[in-house]
XYZ file of N, CA and C in Angstrom:
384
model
N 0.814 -1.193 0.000
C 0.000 0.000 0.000
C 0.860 1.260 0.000
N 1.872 0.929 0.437
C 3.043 2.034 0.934
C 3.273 2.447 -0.599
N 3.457 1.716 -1.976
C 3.764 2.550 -2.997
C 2.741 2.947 -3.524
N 1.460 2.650 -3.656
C 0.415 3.223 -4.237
C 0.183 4.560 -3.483
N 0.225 4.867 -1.642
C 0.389 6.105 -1.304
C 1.182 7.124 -2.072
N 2.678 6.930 -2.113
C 3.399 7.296 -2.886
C 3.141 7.616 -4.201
N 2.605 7.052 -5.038
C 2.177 7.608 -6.206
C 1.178 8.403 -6.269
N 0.542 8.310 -5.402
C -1.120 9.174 -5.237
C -0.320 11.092 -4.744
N 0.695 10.640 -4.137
C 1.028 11.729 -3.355
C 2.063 12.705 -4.876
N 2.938 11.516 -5.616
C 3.589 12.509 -6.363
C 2.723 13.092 -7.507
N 1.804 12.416 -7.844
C 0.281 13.109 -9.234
C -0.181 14.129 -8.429
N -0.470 14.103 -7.035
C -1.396 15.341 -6.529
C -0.192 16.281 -6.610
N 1.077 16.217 -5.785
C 2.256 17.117 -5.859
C 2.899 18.018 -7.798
N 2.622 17.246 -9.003
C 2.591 17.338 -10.073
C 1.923 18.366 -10.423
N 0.493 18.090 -9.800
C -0.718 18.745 -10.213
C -0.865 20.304 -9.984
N -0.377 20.158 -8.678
C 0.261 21.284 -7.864
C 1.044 22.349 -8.129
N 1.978 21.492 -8.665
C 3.069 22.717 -9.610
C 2.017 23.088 -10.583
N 1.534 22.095 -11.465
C 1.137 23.022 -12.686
C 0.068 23.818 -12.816
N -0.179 24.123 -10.794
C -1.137 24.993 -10.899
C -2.887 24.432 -11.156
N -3.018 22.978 -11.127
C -4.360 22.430 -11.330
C -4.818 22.938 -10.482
N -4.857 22.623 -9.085
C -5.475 22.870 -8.118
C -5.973 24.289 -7.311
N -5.369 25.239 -8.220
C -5.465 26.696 -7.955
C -7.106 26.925 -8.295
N -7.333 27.673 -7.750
C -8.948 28.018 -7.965
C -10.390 27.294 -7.383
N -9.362 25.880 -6.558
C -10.730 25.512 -6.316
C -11.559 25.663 -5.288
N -13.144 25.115 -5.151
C -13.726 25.919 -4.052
C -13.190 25.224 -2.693
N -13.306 26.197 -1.943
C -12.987 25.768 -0.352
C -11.395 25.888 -0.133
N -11.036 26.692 -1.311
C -9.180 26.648 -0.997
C -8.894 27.348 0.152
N -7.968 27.228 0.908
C -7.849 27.886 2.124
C -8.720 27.786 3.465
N -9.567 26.948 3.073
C -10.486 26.843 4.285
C -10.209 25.282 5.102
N -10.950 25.244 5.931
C -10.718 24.031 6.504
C -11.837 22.755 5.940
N -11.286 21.774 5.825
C -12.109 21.118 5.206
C -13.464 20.324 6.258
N -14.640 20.049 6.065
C -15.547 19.621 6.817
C -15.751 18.111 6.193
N -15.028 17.837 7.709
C -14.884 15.920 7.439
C -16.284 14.976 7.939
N -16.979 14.388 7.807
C -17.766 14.074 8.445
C -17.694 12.453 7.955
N -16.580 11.874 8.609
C -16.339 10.363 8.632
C -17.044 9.302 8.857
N -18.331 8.613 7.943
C -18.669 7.678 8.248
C -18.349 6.744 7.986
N -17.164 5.897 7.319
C -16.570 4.661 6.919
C -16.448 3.412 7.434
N -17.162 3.731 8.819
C -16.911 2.654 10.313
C -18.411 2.230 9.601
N -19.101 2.963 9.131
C -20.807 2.742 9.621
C -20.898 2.063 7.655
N -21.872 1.175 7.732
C -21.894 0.474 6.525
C -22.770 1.222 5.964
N -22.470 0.850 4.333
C -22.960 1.957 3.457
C -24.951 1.826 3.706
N -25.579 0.899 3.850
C -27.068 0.504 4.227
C -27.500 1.253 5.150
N -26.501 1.459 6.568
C -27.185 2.210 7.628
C -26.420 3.710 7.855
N -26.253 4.273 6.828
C -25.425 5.717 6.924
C -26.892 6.378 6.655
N -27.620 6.399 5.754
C -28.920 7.472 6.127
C -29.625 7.372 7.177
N -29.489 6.311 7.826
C -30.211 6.470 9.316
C -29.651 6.619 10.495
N -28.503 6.828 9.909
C -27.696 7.346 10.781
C -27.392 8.511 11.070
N -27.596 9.165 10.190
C -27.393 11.024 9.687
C -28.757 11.454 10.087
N -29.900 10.434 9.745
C -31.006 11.101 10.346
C -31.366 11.078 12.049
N -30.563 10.206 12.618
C -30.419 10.084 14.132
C -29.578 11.554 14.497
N -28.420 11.496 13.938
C -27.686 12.754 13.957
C -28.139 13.829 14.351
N -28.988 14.208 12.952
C -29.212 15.288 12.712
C -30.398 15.984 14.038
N -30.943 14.452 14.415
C -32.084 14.747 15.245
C -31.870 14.716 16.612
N -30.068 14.835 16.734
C -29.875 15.410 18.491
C -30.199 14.251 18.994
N -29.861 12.518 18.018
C -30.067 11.890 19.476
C -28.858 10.812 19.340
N -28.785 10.683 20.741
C -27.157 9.795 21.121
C -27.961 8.549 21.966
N -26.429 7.422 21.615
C -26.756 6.305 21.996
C -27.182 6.005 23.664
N -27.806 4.906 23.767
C -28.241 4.420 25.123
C -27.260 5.238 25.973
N -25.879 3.912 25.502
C -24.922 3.871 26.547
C -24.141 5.105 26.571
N -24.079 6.255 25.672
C -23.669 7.599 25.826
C -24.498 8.422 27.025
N -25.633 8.071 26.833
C -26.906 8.603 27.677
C -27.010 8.504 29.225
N -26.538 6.855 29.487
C -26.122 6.332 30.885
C -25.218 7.429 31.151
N -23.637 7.449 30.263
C -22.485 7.387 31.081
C -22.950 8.909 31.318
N -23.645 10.245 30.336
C -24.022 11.113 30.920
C -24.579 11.333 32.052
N -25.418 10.641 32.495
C -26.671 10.568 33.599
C -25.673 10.455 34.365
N -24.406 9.294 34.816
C -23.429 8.567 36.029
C -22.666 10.217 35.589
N -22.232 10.956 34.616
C -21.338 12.268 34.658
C -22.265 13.439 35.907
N -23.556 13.199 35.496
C -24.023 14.327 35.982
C -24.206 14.154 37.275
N -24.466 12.959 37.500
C -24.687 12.246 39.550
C -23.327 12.467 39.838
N -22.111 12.186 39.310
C -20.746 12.627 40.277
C -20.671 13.535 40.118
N -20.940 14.773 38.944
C -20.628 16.268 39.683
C -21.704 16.643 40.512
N -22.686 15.930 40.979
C -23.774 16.360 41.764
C -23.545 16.167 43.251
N -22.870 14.915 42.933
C -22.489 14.380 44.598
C -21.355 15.318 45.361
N -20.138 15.805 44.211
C -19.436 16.573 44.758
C -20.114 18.357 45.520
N -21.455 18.438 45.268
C -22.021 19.785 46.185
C -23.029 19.230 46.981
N -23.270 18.327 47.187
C -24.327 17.586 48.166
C -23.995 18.197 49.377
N -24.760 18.653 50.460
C -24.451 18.581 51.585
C -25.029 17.280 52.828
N -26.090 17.433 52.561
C -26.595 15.923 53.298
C -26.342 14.951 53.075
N -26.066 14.197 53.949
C -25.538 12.898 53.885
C -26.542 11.533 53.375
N -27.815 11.955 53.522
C -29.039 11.266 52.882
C -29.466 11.524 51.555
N -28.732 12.345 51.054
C -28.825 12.848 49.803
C -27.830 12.365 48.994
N -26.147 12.070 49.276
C -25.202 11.556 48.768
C -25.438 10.428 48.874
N -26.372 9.474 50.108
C -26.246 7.657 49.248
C -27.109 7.844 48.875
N -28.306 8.616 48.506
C -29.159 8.404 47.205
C -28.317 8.562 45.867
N -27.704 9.676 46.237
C -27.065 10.093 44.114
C -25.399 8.901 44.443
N -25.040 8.089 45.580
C -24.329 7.254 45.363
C -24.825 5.660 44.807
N -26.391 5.743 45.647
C -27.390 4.390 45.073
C -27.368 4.417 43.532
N -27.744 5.949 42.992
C -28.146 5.916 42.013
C -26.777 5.658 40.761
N -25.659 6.219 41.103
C -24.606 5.892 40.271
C -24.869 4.616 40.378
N -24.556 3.601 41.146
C -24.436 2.352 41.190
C -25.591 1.383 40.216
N -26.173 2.351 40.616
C -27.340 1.447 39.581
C -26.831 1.686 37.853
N -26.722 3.113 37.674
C -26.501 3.519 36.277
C -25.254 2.701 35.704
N -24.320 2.483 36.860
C -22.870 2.028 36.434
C -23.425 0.325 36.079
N -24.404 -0.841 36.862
C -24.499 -1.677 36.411
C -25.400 -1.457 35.307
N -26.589 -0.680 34.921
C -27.153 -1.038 33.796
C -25.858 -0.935 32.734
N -25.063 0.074 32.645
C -24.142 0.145 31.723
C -23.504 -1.128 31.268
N -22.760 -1.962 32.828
C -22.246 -2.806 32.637
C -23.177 -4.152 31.774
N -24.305 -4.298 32.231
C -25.303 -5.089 31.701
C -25.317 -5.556 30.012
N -24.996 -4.307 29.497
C -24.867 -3.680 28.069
C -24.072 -4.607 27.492
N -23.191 -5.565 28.088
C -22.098 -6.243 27.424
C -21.292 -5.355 26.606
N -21.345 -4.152 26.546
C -20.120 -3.116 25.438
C -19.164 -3.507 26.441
N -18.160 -3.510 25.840
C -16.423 -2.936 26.381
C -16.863 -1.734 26.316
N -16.147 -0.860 27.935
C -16.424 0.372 28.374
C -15.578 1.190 26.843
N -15.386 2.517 26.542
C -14.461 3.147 25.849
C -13.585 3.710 26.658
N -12.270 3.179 26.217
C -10.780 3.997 26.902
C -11.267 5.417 26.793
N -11.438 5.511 25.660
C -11.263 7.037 25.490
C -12.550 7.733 26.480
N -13.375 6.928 26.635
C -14.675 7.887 27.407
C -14.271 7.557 29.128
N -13.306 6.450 29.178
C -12.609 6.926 30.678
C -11.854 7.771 30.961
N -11.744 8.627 30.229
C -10.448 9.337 29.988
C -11.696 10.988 30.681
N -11.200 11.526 31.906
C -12.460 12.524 32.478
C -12.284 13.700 31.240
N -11.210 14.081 31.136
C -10.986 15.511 30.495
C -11.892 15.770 28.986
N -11.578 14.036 28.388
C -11.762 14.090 26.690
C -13.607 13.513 27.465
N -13.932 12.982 28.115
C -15.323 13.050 28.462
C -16.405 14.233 28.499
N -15.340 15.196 29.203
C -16.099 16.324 29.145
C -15.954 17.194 28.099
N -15.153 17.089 27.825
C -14.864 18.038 26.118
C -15.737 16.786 25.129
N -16.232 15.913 25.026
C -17.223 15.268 24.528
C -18.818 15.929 24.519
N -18.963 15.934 25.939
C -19.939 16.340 26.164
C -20.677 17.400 26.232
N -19.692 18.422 26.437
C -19.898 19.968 25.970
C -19.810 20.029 24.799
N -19.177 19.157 23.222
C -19.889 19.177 22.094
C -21.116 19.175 21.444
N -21.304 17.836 22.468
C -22.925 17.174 22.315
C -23.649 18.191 22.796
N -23.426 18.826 24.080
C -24.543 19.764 24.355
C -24.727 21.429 23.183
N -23.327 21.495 22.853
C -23.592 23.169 22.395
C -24.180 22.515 20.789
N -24.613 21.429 20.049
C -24.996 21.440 18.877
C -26.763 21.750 19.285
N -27.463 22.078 18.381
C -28.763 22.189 18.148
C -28.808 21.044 17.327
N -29.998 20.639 17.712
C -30.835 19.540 16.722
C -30.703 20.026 15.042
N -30.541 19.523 14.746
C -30.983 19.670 13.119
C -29.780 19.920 12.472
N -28.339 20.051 13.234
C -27.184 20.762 13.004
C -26.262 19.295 12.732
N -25.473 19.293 11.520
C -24.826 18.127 11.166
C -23.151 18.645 12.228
């Protein structure tokens, strides 16, 4: 694969010099990737239409709900109030587990969780 890269790279570099590529639209801008290649070609329109319609999976939904009970527990003051929102993680954490998914590294990861989730929240519905 390593030489077919290579050739792909010296025709576009070619092209380049002779100036093909001058003029076209979106030059200078950033390009808008919207990668579905994981998702098979059958279920990509219903997938874009889930998208588009602001809605996320189960298990995204849980691990939100278990995000929002631990920053909740951290201002609790009563102590009858923290093993409720501690009951309640526990519960959210086994339905999750229930799920049979392998958890995501990356969604254990707190920092890239929350920079996840403040994506998900600042889009509007209807917004690709």
């Amino acid at each position: 694969m390593f030489l077919v890269q290579r050739l792909a790279e010296e025709k576009i570099k070619s092209a380049i010099d002779r100036g093909e590529m001058d003029g076209l639209p979106g030059q200078g801008k950033p390009l808008k990737l919207d990668d579905n290649s994981c998702v098979p070609p059958e279920l990509r329109a219903g997938f874009r239409v889930l998208k588009n319609a602001g809605y996320i999976p189960a298990e995204l939904q849980v691990r939100r709900e278990i995000e929002d009970a631990e920053s909740l527990l951290l201002h609790v003051e009563s102590e009858s109030d923290a093993r409720r929102i501690v009951q309640k993680i526990s519960l959210l954490k086994s339905r999750l587990s229930t799920t049979g998914r392998e958890s995501s590294l990356a969604l254990q990861d707190h920092e890239y969780r929350q920079k996840l989730f403040r994506k998900l929240e600042s889009r509007e519905p209807g917004s690709a």
